[in-house]
Short mmCIF file of C-alpha atoms in Angstrom, two decimals:
data_model
loop_
_atom_site.label_atom_id
_atom_site.label_comp_id
_atom_site.label_asym_id
_atom_site.label_seq_id
_atom_site.Cartn_x
_atom_site.Cartn_y
_atom_site.Cartn_z
CA MET R 220 19.61 -13.38 -12.21
CA GLY R 221 17.03 -14.13 -14.90
CA GLU R 222 17.93 -11.55 -17.61
CA ALA R 223 21.54 -12.85 -18.00
CA VAL R 224 20.34 -16.34 -18.86
CA THR R 225 19.47 -17.68 -22.27
CA LYS R 226 17.17 -20.73 -22.70
CA ALA R 227 15.76 -22.38 -25.77
CA LEU R 228 11.97 -22.51 -26.27
CA SER R 229 12.13 -26.27 -25.72
CA ASP R 230 13.79 -25.71 -22.36
CA LEU R 231 10.66 -23.83 -21.41
CA GLY R 232 8.33 -26.65 -22.45
CA LEU R 233 7.19 -24.82 -25.61
CA THR R 234 7.14 -25.81 -29.25
CA ALA R 235 6.81 -23.28 -32.09
CA ARG R 236 4.41 -23.79 -34.99
CA HIS R 237 7.22 -24.30 -37.51
CA GLY R 238 9.61 -25.96 -35.11
CA GLU R 239 12.00 -23.09 -34.55
CA ASP R 240 13.81 -23.63 -31.21
CA VAL R 241 14.85 -20.02 -30.82
CA ALA R 242 17.03 -18.74 -27.89
CA VAL R 243 15.05 -16.67 -25.40
CA THR R 244 16.65 -14.14 -23.04
CA GLY R 245 13.55 -13.33 -20.93
CA LEU R 246 9.76 -13.42 -20.55
CA SER R 247 7.24 -10.49 -20.84
CA VAL R 248 3.43 -10.11 -20.70
CA ASP R 249 3.67 -6.38 -21.06
CA SER R 250 4.86 -5.16 -24.50
CA ARG R 251 6.52 -2.16 -22.78
CA GLN R 252 8.73 -4.55 -20.79
CA VAL R 253 9.94 -6.49 -23.83
CA ARG R 254 13.70 -6.53 -24.38
CA PRO R 255 15.69 -7.99 -27.30
CA GLY R 256 15.38 -11.74 -27.31
CA HIS R 257 12.24 -11.93 -25.14
CA LEU R 258 9.25 -14.27 -25.37
CA PHE R 259 6.16 -12.12 -25.47
CA ALA R 260 3.03 -13.74 -23.97
CA ALA R 261 0.08 -12.36 -25.89
CA LEU R 262 -2.82 -13.32 -23.53
CA PRO R 263 -6.57 -12.84 -23.90
CA GLY R 264 -7.64 -9.89 -21.74
CA VAL R 265 -10.87 -8.36 -20.42
CA LYS R 266 -10.69 -5.27 -22.63
CA ALA R 267 -8.26 -6.34 -25.45
CA HIS R 268 -6.30 -9.30 -26.59
CA GLY R 269 -2.60 -9.06 -25.86
CA ALA R 270 -1.79 -9.82 -29.47
CA THR R 271 -2.99 -6.32 -30.43
CA PHE R 272 0.22 -5.11 -28.70
CA LEU R 273 2.38 -7.37 -30.78
CA PRO R 274 3.73 -4.64 -33.06
CA ALA R 275 5.26 -2.86 -30.01
CA ALA R 276 6.70 -6.13 -28.77
CA LEU R 277 8.26 -6.88 -32.13
CA GLU R 278 9.68 -3.41 -32.33
CA ARG R 279 11.35 -3.94 -28.94
CA GLY R 280 12.96 -7.13 -30.14
CA ALA R 281 10.64 -10.06 -29.24
CA VAL R 282 11.91 -13.30 -30.85
CA ALA R 283 8.95 -15.57 -29.88
CA VAL R 284 5.22 -15.08 -29.29
CA LEU R 285 3.06 -17.28 -26.98
CA THR R 286 -0.69 -17.00 -27.60
CA ASP R 287 -3.98 -18.83 -28.28
CA ARG R 288 -5.99 -19.33 -31.38
CA ALA R 289 -7.57 -15.87 -31.22
CA GLY R 290 -4.18 -14.28 -30.80
CA GLU R 291 -2.84 -16.32 -33.71
CA GLU R 292 -5.41 -14.74 -36.06
CA ILE R 293 -4.12 -11.31 -35.04
CA ALA R 294 -0.46 -12.34 -35.09
CA ARG R 295 -0.28 -14.31 -38.37
CA PRO R 296 -0.31 -11.26 -40.80
CA LEU R 297 2.13 -9.38 -38.53
CA LEU R 298 4.58 -12.31 -38.52
CA ALA R 299 4.39 -13.21 -42.24
CA GLY R 300 7.95 -13.78 -43.45
CA SER R 301 9.36 -13.07 -39.98
CA PRO R 302 11.85 -15.25 -38.13
CA VAL R 303 9.87 -14.72 -34.94
CA ALA R 304 8.65 -18.09 -33.46
CA LEU R 305 4.90 -18.46 -32.95
CA VAL R 306 3.72 -20.79 -30.10
CA VAL R 307 -0.08 -21.43 -30.18
CA VAL R 308 -1.71 -23.28 -27.28
CA GLU R 309 -5.17 -23.89 -25.87
CA ASP R 310 -4.35 -22.22 -22.53
CA PRO R 311 -1.54 -19.67 -22.89
CA ARG R 312 -1.89 -18.50 -19.26
CA GLN R 313 -1.04 -21.98 -18.02
CA SER R 314 1.79 -22.47 -20.54
CA LEU R 315 3.24 -19.10 -19.42
CA ALA R 316 3.08 -20.16 -15.81
CA TYR R 317 4.97 -23.48 -16.58
CA ALA R 318 7.50 -21.57 -18.73
CA ALA R 319 8.13 -19.07 -15.95
CA ALA R 320 8.73 -21.94 -13.50
CA LEU R 321 11.23 -23.42 -15.91
CA TRP R 322 12.78 -20.02 -16.66
CA PHE R 323 13.47 -19.03 -13.05
CA GLY R 324 14.04 -22.61 -11.82
CA ALA R 325 14.46 -22.39 -8.10
CA GLN R 326 11.60 -22.38 -5.55
CA PRO R 327 11.62 -22.77 -1.76
CA ALA R 328 11.68 -26.50 -0.98
CA THR R 329 8.31 -26.34 0.79
CA VAL R 330 5.44 -24.20 -0.55
CA VAL R 331 1.84 -24.24 0.53
CA ALA R 332 -1.19 -22.26 -0.80
CA VAL R 333 -4.44 -21.13 0.86
CA THR R 334 -7.67 -20.31 -0.88
CA GLY R 335 -11.15 -19.30 0.34
CA THR R 336 -13.29 -16.11 0.51
CA ASN R 337 -12.04 -15.09 3.95
CA GLY R 338 -9.03 -15.99 6.10
CA LYS R 339 -6.39 -16.42 3.35
CA THR R 340 -4.03 -13.70 4.64
CA SER R 341 -4.33 -14.76 8.30
CA VAL R 342 -3.72 -18.48 7.51
CA ALA R 343 -0.82 -17.78 5.23
CA THR R 344 0.78 -15.41 7.81
CA PHE R 345 0.19 -17.74 10.80
CA THR R 346 1.68 -20.58 8.81
CA ARG R 347 4.76 -18.44 8.19
CA GLN R 348 4.96 -17.36 11.83
CA ILE R 349 4.74 -21.03 12.98
CA TRP R 350 7.55 -22.04 10.66
CA GLN R 351 9.72 -19.10 11.87
CA ALA R 352 8.93 -20.05 15.52
CA LEU R 353 10.28 -23.51 14.71
CA GLY R 354 13.51 -21.96 13.52
CA LEU R 355 12.89 -22.16 9.80
CA GLU R 356 13.52 -19.49 7.14
CA ALA R 357 9.98 -18.73 5.95
CA ALA R 358 7.90 -16.10 4.14
CA ASN R 359 4.35 -15.51 3.03
CA ILE R 360 3.05 -13.98 -0.15
CA GLY R 361 -0.29 -12.27 -0.47
CA THR R 362 -2.50 -9.25 0.12
CA THR R 363 0.02 -7.65 2.54
CA GLY R 364 2.93 -8.22 0.24
CA VAL R 365 5.83 -10.59 0.97
CA GLU R 366 6.61 -10.79 4.66
CA GLY R 367 8.90 -12.86 6.94
CA SER R 368 12.47 -13.90 6.35
CA PHE R 369 12.22 -12.26 2.90
CA THR R 370 10.28 -9.02 2.26
CA ALA R 371 9.05 -7.32 -0.93
CA PRO R 372 6.05 -5.31 -2.06
CA SER R 373 3.31 -7.08 -4.10
CA ALA R 374 0.62 -5.45 -6.18
CA HIS R 375 -1.67 -8.54 -6.21
CA THR R 376 -2.82 -11.12 -3.74
CA THR R 377 -1.52 -13.76 -6.14
CA PRO R 378 1.19 -12.19 -8.42
CA GLU R 379 1.17 -12.92 -12.12
CA PRO R 380 3.40 -15.89 -13.11
CA ILE R 381 6.56 -14.04 -14.15
CA THR R 382 6.59 -11.89 -11.03
CA LEU R 383 5.62 -14.88 -8.82
CA HIS R 384 8.32 -17.25 -10.11
CA ARG R 385 10.87 -14.44 -10.00
CA LEU R 386 9.95 -13.92 -6.30
CA LEU R 387 10.13 -17.57 -5.48
CA ALA R 388 13.52 -17.86 -7.12
CA GLU R 389 14.79 -14.82 -5.20
CA MET R 390 13.39 -16.18 -1.95
CA ALA R 391 15.12 -19.54 -2.51
CA GLU R 392 18.37 -17.73 -3.34
CA ALA R 393 18.08 -15.79 -0.11
CA GLY R 394 17.77 -18.98 1.90
CA VAL R 395 14.04 -19.16 2.34
CA THR R 396 13.06 -22.86 2.61
CA HIS R 397 9.32 -22.54 3.45
CA ALA R 398 6.70 -20.29 1.75
CA ALA R 399 2.98 -19.85 2.29
CA MET R 400 0.94 -18.28 -0.56
CA GLU R 401 -2.52 -16.79 -0.85
CA ALA R 402 -4.36 -18.27 -3.84
CA SER R 403 -7.06 -15.79 -4.99
CA SER R 404 -9.90 -16.92 -7.25
CA HIS R 405 -8.54 -14.49 -9.91
CA GLY R 406 -5.04 -15.91 -9.64
CA LEU R 407 -6.36 -19.54 -9.91
CA ALA R 408 -8.66 -18.69 -12.83
CA GLN R 409 -5.77 -17.07 -14.59
CA ARG R 410 -3.49 -20.04 -13.88
CA ARG R 411 -0.93 -17.93 -12.02
CA LEU R 412 -0.12 -20.73 -9.52
CA ASP R 413 0.37 -23.42 -12.17
CA GLY R 414 4.03 -24.34 -12.06
CA VAL R 415 4.41 -23.82 -8.31
CA GLN R 416 5.43 -27.09 -6.63
CA LEU R 417 3.02 -27.34 -3.69
CA SER R 418 3.40 -29.65 -0.76
CA ALA R 419 -0.05 -28.83 0.70
CA ALA R 420 -3.02 -26.58 0.10
CA ALA R 421 -5.87 -25.31 2.36
CA PHE R 422 -9.48 -24.23 1.92
CA THR R 423 -10.99 -21.86 4.49
CA ASN R 424 -14.57 -21.06 3.40
CA PHE R 425 -16.76 -19.96 0.54
CA THR R 426 -19.19 -16.93 0.60
CA GLN R 427 -20.25 -14.21 -1.79
CA ASP R 428 -17.37 -12.10 -3.28
CA HIS R 429 -15.85 -11.27 -6.66
CA LEU R 430 -19.10 -11.66 -8.62
CA ASP R 431 -17.87 -8.57 -10.56
CA TYR R 432 -15.19 -10.94 -12.00
CA HIS R 433 -16.74 -14.37 -11.94
CA ALA R 434 -20.12 -14.67 -13.74
CA THR R 435 -21.72 -17.11 -11.19
CA PHE R 436 -21.16 -18.66 -7.80
CA GLU R 437 -20.42 -21.90 -9.61
CA GLU R 438 -17.64 -20.25 -11.73
CA TYR R 439 -16.20 -18.62 -8.58
CA PHE R 440 -16.11 -21.98 -6.73
CA ALA R 441 -14.63 -23.81 -9.73
CA ALA R 442 -11.82 -21.32 -9.72
CA LYS R 443 -11.04 -22.00 -6.10
CA ALA R 444 -11.49 -25.72 -6.52
CA GLY R 445 -8.75 -25.66 -9.14
CA LEU R 446 -6.19 -25.42 -6.34
CA PHE R 447 -7.04 -28.98 -5.38
CA THR R 448 -8.18 -30.45 -8.72
CA ARG R 449 -5.34 -29.04 -10.81
CA VAL R 450 -2.47 -27.30 -8.98
CA LEU R 451 -1.91 -29.49 -5.88
CA PRO R 452 -0.24 -32.73 -6.97
CA GLU R 453 -1.78 -36.09 -6.17
CA ASP R 454 0.81 -36.67 -3.43
CA GLY R 455 0.08 -33.31 -1.84
CA VAL R 456 -1.95 -32.82 1.32
CA ALA R 457 -5.35 -31.04 1.31
CA VAL R 458 -6.36 -29.15 4.45
CA VAL R 459 -10.08 -28.58 4.30
CA ASN R 460 -12.66 -26.80 6.48
CA THR R 461 -15.49 -29.35 6.26
CA ASP R 462 -17.83 -27.09 8.40
CA ASP R 463 -18.37 -25.31 5.10
CA PRO R 464 -20.61 -27.25 2.62
CA LYS R 465 -18.19 -26.43 -0.21
CA GLY R 466 -15.46 -27.95 1.94
CA LEU R 467 -17.29 -31.26 1.79
CA GLU R 468 -17.28 -31.11 -1.98
CA LEU R 469 -13.51 -30.35 -2.03
CA PHE R 470 -12.99 -33.23 0.40
CA ASP R 471 -14.63 -35.53 -2.14
CA PHE R 472 -12.48 -34.07 -4.99
CA ALA R 473 -9.27 -34.62 -2.95
CA VAL R 474 -10.15 -38.13 -1.93
CA ALA R 475 -11.03 -38.97 -5.56
CA ARG R 476 -7.56 -37.77 -6.62
CA GLY R 477 -5.89 -39.88 -3.89
CA GLN R 478 -4.70 -36.87 -1.87
CA LYS R 479 -4.31 -37.15 1.90
CA VAL R 480 -6.85 -34.85 3.56
CA ILE R 481 -6.73 -33.16 7.01
CA ARG R 482 -10.29 -32.04 7.89
CA ILE R 483 -10.76 -29.05 10.11
CA GLY R 484 -14.06 -28.30 11.85
CA HIS R 485 -16.42 -29.20 14.72
CA ASP R 486 -17.48 -32.58 13.38
CA ALA R 487 -16.37 -35.70 15.25
CA GLY R 488 -14.77 -37.09 12.02
CA CYS R 489 -12.35 -34.21 11.63
CA GLU R 490 -8.68 -34.94 12.13
CA MET R 491 -8.29 -31.40 13.62
CA ARG R 492 -11.42 -30.74 15.67
CA LEU R 493 -12.29 -27.46 17.40
CA GLY R 494 -13.74 -28.34 20.77
CA GLY R 495 -14.31 -24.99 22.64
CA GLN R 496 -13.29 -21.42 23.14
CA ARG R 497 -13.29 -19.05 26.05
CA PHE R 498 -12.92 -15.33 25.38
CA ASP R 499 -11.62 -12.32 27.30
CA ALA R 500 -10.48 -8.80 26.48
CA ALA R 501 -6.95 -9.89 25.52
CA GLY R 502 -7.61 -13.10 23.53
CA GLN R 503 -8.92 -16.61 23.93
CA ASP R 504 -8.26 -20.08 25.30
CA VAL R 505 -8.89 -22.78 22.72
CA ARG R 506 -9.50 -26.50 23.23
CA PHE R 507 -9.07 -28.75 20.20
CA ILE R 508 -8.59 -32.37 19.39
CA TRP R 509 -5.77 -33.60 17.11
CA GLU R 510 -6.16 -37.19 16.06
CA ASP R 511 -8.17 -37.99 19.20
CA GLU R 512 -5.72 -36.23 21.59
CA PRO R 513 -7.22 -33.10 23.40
CA GLN R 514 -5.01 -29.96 23.37
CA LEU R 515 -5.42 -26.61 25.09
CA VAL R 516 -3.66 -23.38 23.84
CA ARG R 517 -3.82 -19.72 24.70
CA LEU R 518 -4.06 -17.45 21.70
CA PRO R 519 -3.46 -13.69 22.06
CA LEU R 520 -5.89 -13.13 19.19
CA ILE R 521 -9.31 -11.35 19.02
CA GLY R 522 -12.20 -13.10 17.23
CA GLY R 523 -13.54 -16.59 17.51
CA PHE R 524 -12.86 -17.32 13.77
CA GLN R 525 -9.17 -16.88 14.45
CA ALA R 526 -9.11 -20.37 16.06
CA MET R 527 -10.12 -21.94 12.76
CA ASN R 528 -7.37 -19.86 10.94
CA VAL R 529 -4.77 -20.95 13.47
CA LEU R 530 -5.75 -24.62 13.37
CA THR R 531 -5.69 -24.51 9.55
CA ALA R 532 -2.18 -23.01 9.66
CA ALA R 533 -1.11 -25.64 12.16
CA ALA R 534 -2.47 -28.41 9.94
CA LEU R 535 -0.55 -27.06 6.96
CA VAL R 536 2.71 -27.06 8.90
CA ILE R 537 2.05 -30.63 10.15
CA ALA R 538 1.15 -31.66 6.57
CA CYS R 539 4.64 -30.46 5.54
CA GLY R 540 6.34 -32.79 8.08
CA ALA R 541 6.55 -30.83 11.40
CA GLU R 542 5.93 -32.61 14.77
CA PRO R 543 2.42 -31.80 16.02
CA ALA R 544 3.59 -31.25 19.59
CA GLU R 545 6.20 -28.75 18.48
CA VAL R 546 3.70 -26.91 16.38
CA PHE R 547 1.10 -26.62 19.21
CA ALA R 548 3.85 -25.44 21.60
CA VAL R 549 4.49 -22.23 19.57
CA LEU R 550 0.90 -21.22 18.87
CA PRO R 551 0.76 -18.86 21.87
CA LYS R 552 3.52 -16.84 20.12
CA LEU R 553 1.30 -15.92 17.12
CA THR R 554 0.58 -12.27 16.59
CA THR R 555 -2.31 -10.56 14.82
CA VAL R 556 -2.04 -9.95 11.08
CA ARG R 557 -2.02 -6.19 10.32
CA GLY R 558 -5.57 -5.11 9.52
CA ARG R 559 -7.18 -8.36 10.64
CA MET R 560 -8.96 -7.83 14.00
CA GLN R 561 -6.08 -5.54 14.84
CA LEU R 562 -6.31 -3.58 18.15
CA ALA R 563 -5.59 -0.10 16.78
CA ALA R 564 -6.18 2.10 19.91
CA THR R 565 -7.53 2.15 23.50
CA ARG R 566 -9.32 5.10 25.06
CA THR R 567 -8.44 6.19 28.65
CA ASN R 568 -11.93 4.98 29.63
CA GLY R 569 -10.98 1.42 28.53
CA ALA R 570 -12.92 1.42 25.26
CA THR R 571 -11.16 -0.28 22.40
CA VAL R 572 -10.86 0.34 18.64
CA PHE R 573 -10.21 -2.45 16.20
CA VAL R 574 -9.53 -2.47 12.46
CA ASP R 575 -10.57 -5.31 10.19
CA TYR R 576 -10.49 -6.06 6.41
CA ALA R 577 -14.09 -7.38 6.39
CA HIS R 578 -15.49 -6.26 2.95
CA THR R 579 -18.16 -8.92 2.21
CA PRO R 580 -21.52 -9.43 3.86
CA ASP R 581 -20.33 -12.74 5.48
CA ALA R 582 -17.12 -11.18 6.66
CA VAL R 583 -18.99 -8.25 8.23
CA GLU R 584 -21.28 -10.66 10.18
CA THR R 585 -18.34 -12.94 11.07
CA ALA R 586 -16.20 -10.04 12.34
CA LEU R 587 -18.91 -8.50 14.49
CA LYS R 588 -20.10 -11.79 15.92
CA ALA R 589 -16.48 -12.77 16.66
CA LEU R 590 -15.76 -9.45 18.46
CA ARG R 591 -18.86 -9.47 20.51
CA PRO R 592 -17.70 -12.02 23.25
CA HIS R 593 -14.64 -9.84 23.95
CA VAL R 594 -16.75 -6.71 24.54
CA LEU R 595 -18.50 -5.92 27.87
CA GLY R 596 -20.35 -2.87 26.61
CA ARG R 597 -21.80 -1.59 23.24
CA LEU R 598 -20.40 -2.54 19.88
CA VAL R 599 -20.15 0.22 17.30
CA ALA R 600 -19.48 -0.58 13.67
CA ILE R 601 -18.10 1.50 10.74
CA VAL R 602 -18.90 -0.04 7.34
CA GLY R 603 -18.68 0.97 3.69
CA ALA R 604 -18.43 -0.66 0.30
CA GLY R 605 -15.93 -0.30 -2.57
CA GLY R 606 -16.73 1.25 -5.91
CA ASP R 607 -16.39 -0.56 -9.28
CA ARG R 608 -17.04 -3.91 -7.54
CA ASP R 609 -19.92 -6.24 -6.89
CA ARG R 610 -22.94 -4.04 -6.27
CA THR R 611 -25.27 -6.78 -4.93
CA LYS R 612 -23.37 -7.06 -1.71
CA ARG R 613 -23.70 -3.45 -0.61
CA PRO R 614 -27.17 -3.55 1.07
CA LEU R 615 -26.28 -6.98 2.41
CA MET R 616 -23.23 -5.50 4.11
CA GLY R 617 -25.31 -2.74 5.69
CA ARG R 618 -27.90 -5.28 6.87
CA ALA R 619 -25.22 -7.46 8.42
CA ALA R 620 -23.70 -4.53 10.28
CA THR R 621 -27.06 -3.47 11.74
CA ALA R 622 -27.95 -6.95 12.69
CA PHE R 623 -24.84 -7.57 14.76
CA ALA R 624 -23.75 -4.12 16.02
CA ASP R 625 -25.42 -1.76 18.50
CA HIS R 626 -24.72 1.36 16.34
CA VAL R 627 -23.72 1.58 12.68
CA ILE R 628 -21.93 4.38 10.80
CA VAL R 629 -21.99 4.11 7.01
CA THR R 630 -19.03 5.81 5.29
CA ASP R 631 -16.87 5.76 2.13
CA ASP R 632 -14.52 2.88 1.57
CA ASN R 633 -12.74 3.08 -1.77
CA PRO R 634 -15.32 4.67 -4.07
CA ARG R 635 -12.99 4.56 -7.09
CA THR R 636 -14.68 5.92 -10.15
CA GLU R 637 -18.27 5.67 -8.74
CA ASP R 638 -20.29 8.33 -6.98
CA PRO R 639 -19.56 7.85 -3.27
CA ALA R 640 -23.09 9.01 -2.25
CA THR R 641 -24.66 6.32 -4.52
CA ILE R 642 -22.55 3.61 -2.86
CA ARG R 643 -23.42 4.83 0.59
CA ALA R 644 -27.13 4.88 -0.30
CA ALA R 645 -26.99 1.23 -1.26
CA VAL R 646 -25.32 0.29 2.00
CA MET R 647 -27.84 2.52 4.00
CA GLU R 648 -30.67 0.69 2.19
CA GLY R 649 -29.67 -2.38 4.05
CA ALA R 650 -28.48 -0.73 7.26
CA GLY R 651 -31.80 1.02 7.92
CA ALA R 652 -32.96 4.38 9.27
CA GLU R 653 -31.18 4.12 12.59
CA ALA R 654 -27.74 3.94 10.93
CA GLN R 655 -25.70 7.12 10.70
CA GLU R 656 -24.29 8.24 7.35
CA VAL R 657 -20.95 10.10 7.45
CA GLY R 658 -19.26 10.36 4.08
CA ASP R 659 -15.84 11.43 5.11
CA ARG R 660 -14.05 8.35 6.51
CA ALA R 661 -11.84 10.26 8.98
CA GLU R 662 -14.87 12.07 10.39
CA ALA R 663 -16.69 8.76 10.61
CA ILE R 664 -13.88 7.31 12.61
CA LEU R 665 -13.75 10.34 14.87
CA ARG R 666 -17.51 10.14 15.50
CA GLY R 667 -17.24 6.41 16.16
CA VAL R 668 -14.49 6.81 18.71
CA ASP R 669 -16.40 9.69 20.33
CA ALA R 670 -19.37 7.44 20.85
CA LEU R 671 -17.42 4.95 23.03
CA GLY R 672 -18.07 4.63 26.71
CA PRO R 673 -16.29 2.40 29.25
CA GLY R 674 -16.26 -1.23 28.07
CA ASP R 675 -17.46 -0.30 24.55
CA ALA R 676 -15.66 -1.25 21.29
CA LEU R 677 -15.46 0.18 17.76
CA LEU R 678 -14.87 -2.01 14.71
CA ILE R 679 -13.74 -0.19 11.61
CA MET R 680 -14.31 -2.51 8.66
CA GLY R 681 -13.39 -2.62 4.95
CA LYS R 682 -9.86 -1.46 4.42
CA GLY R 683 -7.81 -3.29 7.08
CA HIS R 684 -4.08 -3.13 6.22
CA GLU R 685 -4.54 -0.64 3.34
CA ARG R 686 -2.65 2.59 3.55
CA GLY R 687 -4.48 4.46 0.89
CA GLN R 688 -8.03 5.38 -0.15
CA VAL R 689 -8.92 5.13 -3.86
CA ILE R 690 -11.02 8.08 -4.99
CA GLY R 691 -11.48 8.38 -8.72
CA THR R 692 -8.27 7.06 -10.16
CA ASP R 693 -6.10 8.63 -7.42
CA ILE R 694 -4.84 6.97 -4.22
CA PHE R 695 -4.78 9.28 -1.18
CA PRO R 696 -2.84 8.35 1.99
CA PHE R 697 -5.26 6.84 4.46
CA ASP R 698 -4.65 4.30 7.24
CA ASP R 699 -7.65 3.18 9.40
CA ALA R 700 -5.43 2.24 12.35
CA GLU R 701 -3.54 5.51 12.20
CA GLN R 702 -6.79 7.53 11.95
CA ALA R 703 -8.15 5.60 14.96
CA SER R 704 -5.02 6.48 17.02
CA ILE R 705 -5.24 10.15 16.06
CA ALA R 706 -9.04 10.27 16.94
CA VAL R 707 -8.41 8.60 20.35
CA ALA R 708 -5.47 10.95 21.15
CA ALA R 709 -7.49 14.03 20.12
CA LEU R 710 -10.60 13.06 22.11
CA ASP R 711 -8.64 11.99 25.19
CA GLY R 712 -6.69 15.29 25.15
CA LYS R 713 -3.32 13.78 24.31
CA ILE R 714 -2.66 16.09 21.31
#
């Protein structure tokens, strides 16, 4: 599709320093991917500026360079006397996103995006599931890849612009008319979603995460707010959780821009108001009010927070034009997102094992508190923290686990290049002396399953849908749900 096309710089919304409107045959951000005729985007990076790779890009045949002023300083001597066009802009990431949108052209007719610390994957997946239940060709893009009527792997929650717009064009070509995207703070800060034509956007919540990337809470929130203040057009619909104080701020931003807002929460002023929930071992009954009309639905989902995720997804679908009654009628068909409060195994004594992606202090607390009403007996928790990430949250995660579980096992998550014992020690600091430390994750899961009596439940937190464990720079096969099934089968004498 894309590589056979030739477009002028001006067709991509770009103007070169000296006015050359060169013909471009493709876009690249990685100098190793440059082909003859490509526009090379030399972007500022964490470790090095992309312009330092310009010699390799030129050698491979780049005919145009997109960069910022810092990149221009590096590029100018390399391009002296060269016919290569130089495009210098204030925000090259944003310009690349718009150029990618113009290059690939097609997108599904209806696209929505979801941001927030927790719940993005569930909301995006439920949104896609609702659309499909309504008979529409739909897909979701995010942490679990691209799923639905079109499938593909994805290395990032929010893919970089060239990959993202290629995906959107391929989806549109395959007949997908509706798409739901996760909008990570990294992706928003790096302008990856700019150029996507959104019909609606949702905000779930805001808690501590990614302070290894964002310098402050304020910077982290500003990145997420960009979805509403910059990416979502003024005629788009904002779906906002106003139970969260930051949601109230976003509500004000949206109103100031003239956007229609659907508020989700417990407050009487919310257009979509959660009224009550009743829990049992297999799911929950949810009562909610939509525009003053009470509704009651059965959700086969574990965890009280899932009701807010489902109502947010329902509001997004309604925001895009679906009939509310039709949307509410299909909600009982929703299925759990892999790795999100997923029932992984059940012991012969009736004890259950769940897997969840909770990897922040708030998410650990939320997951345990949400599972508790579904459990008749003791609640056992397995928790760990990732290496090379925000260190301040480690003891807080341990403390949250101890506060809301009856027994805690601290184990390795993805230690990456850090010493696993050092990470565990930080989590144990918050978990306290009664917590059990078991470094090997498979052994920790086995011990957790072994501790379960009738009516008990085990919640394995941290890795969720992931199928590998990152130790050093290597990824070893590891699936929490699979390990839980093996442990149950072994302890119950089935293998």
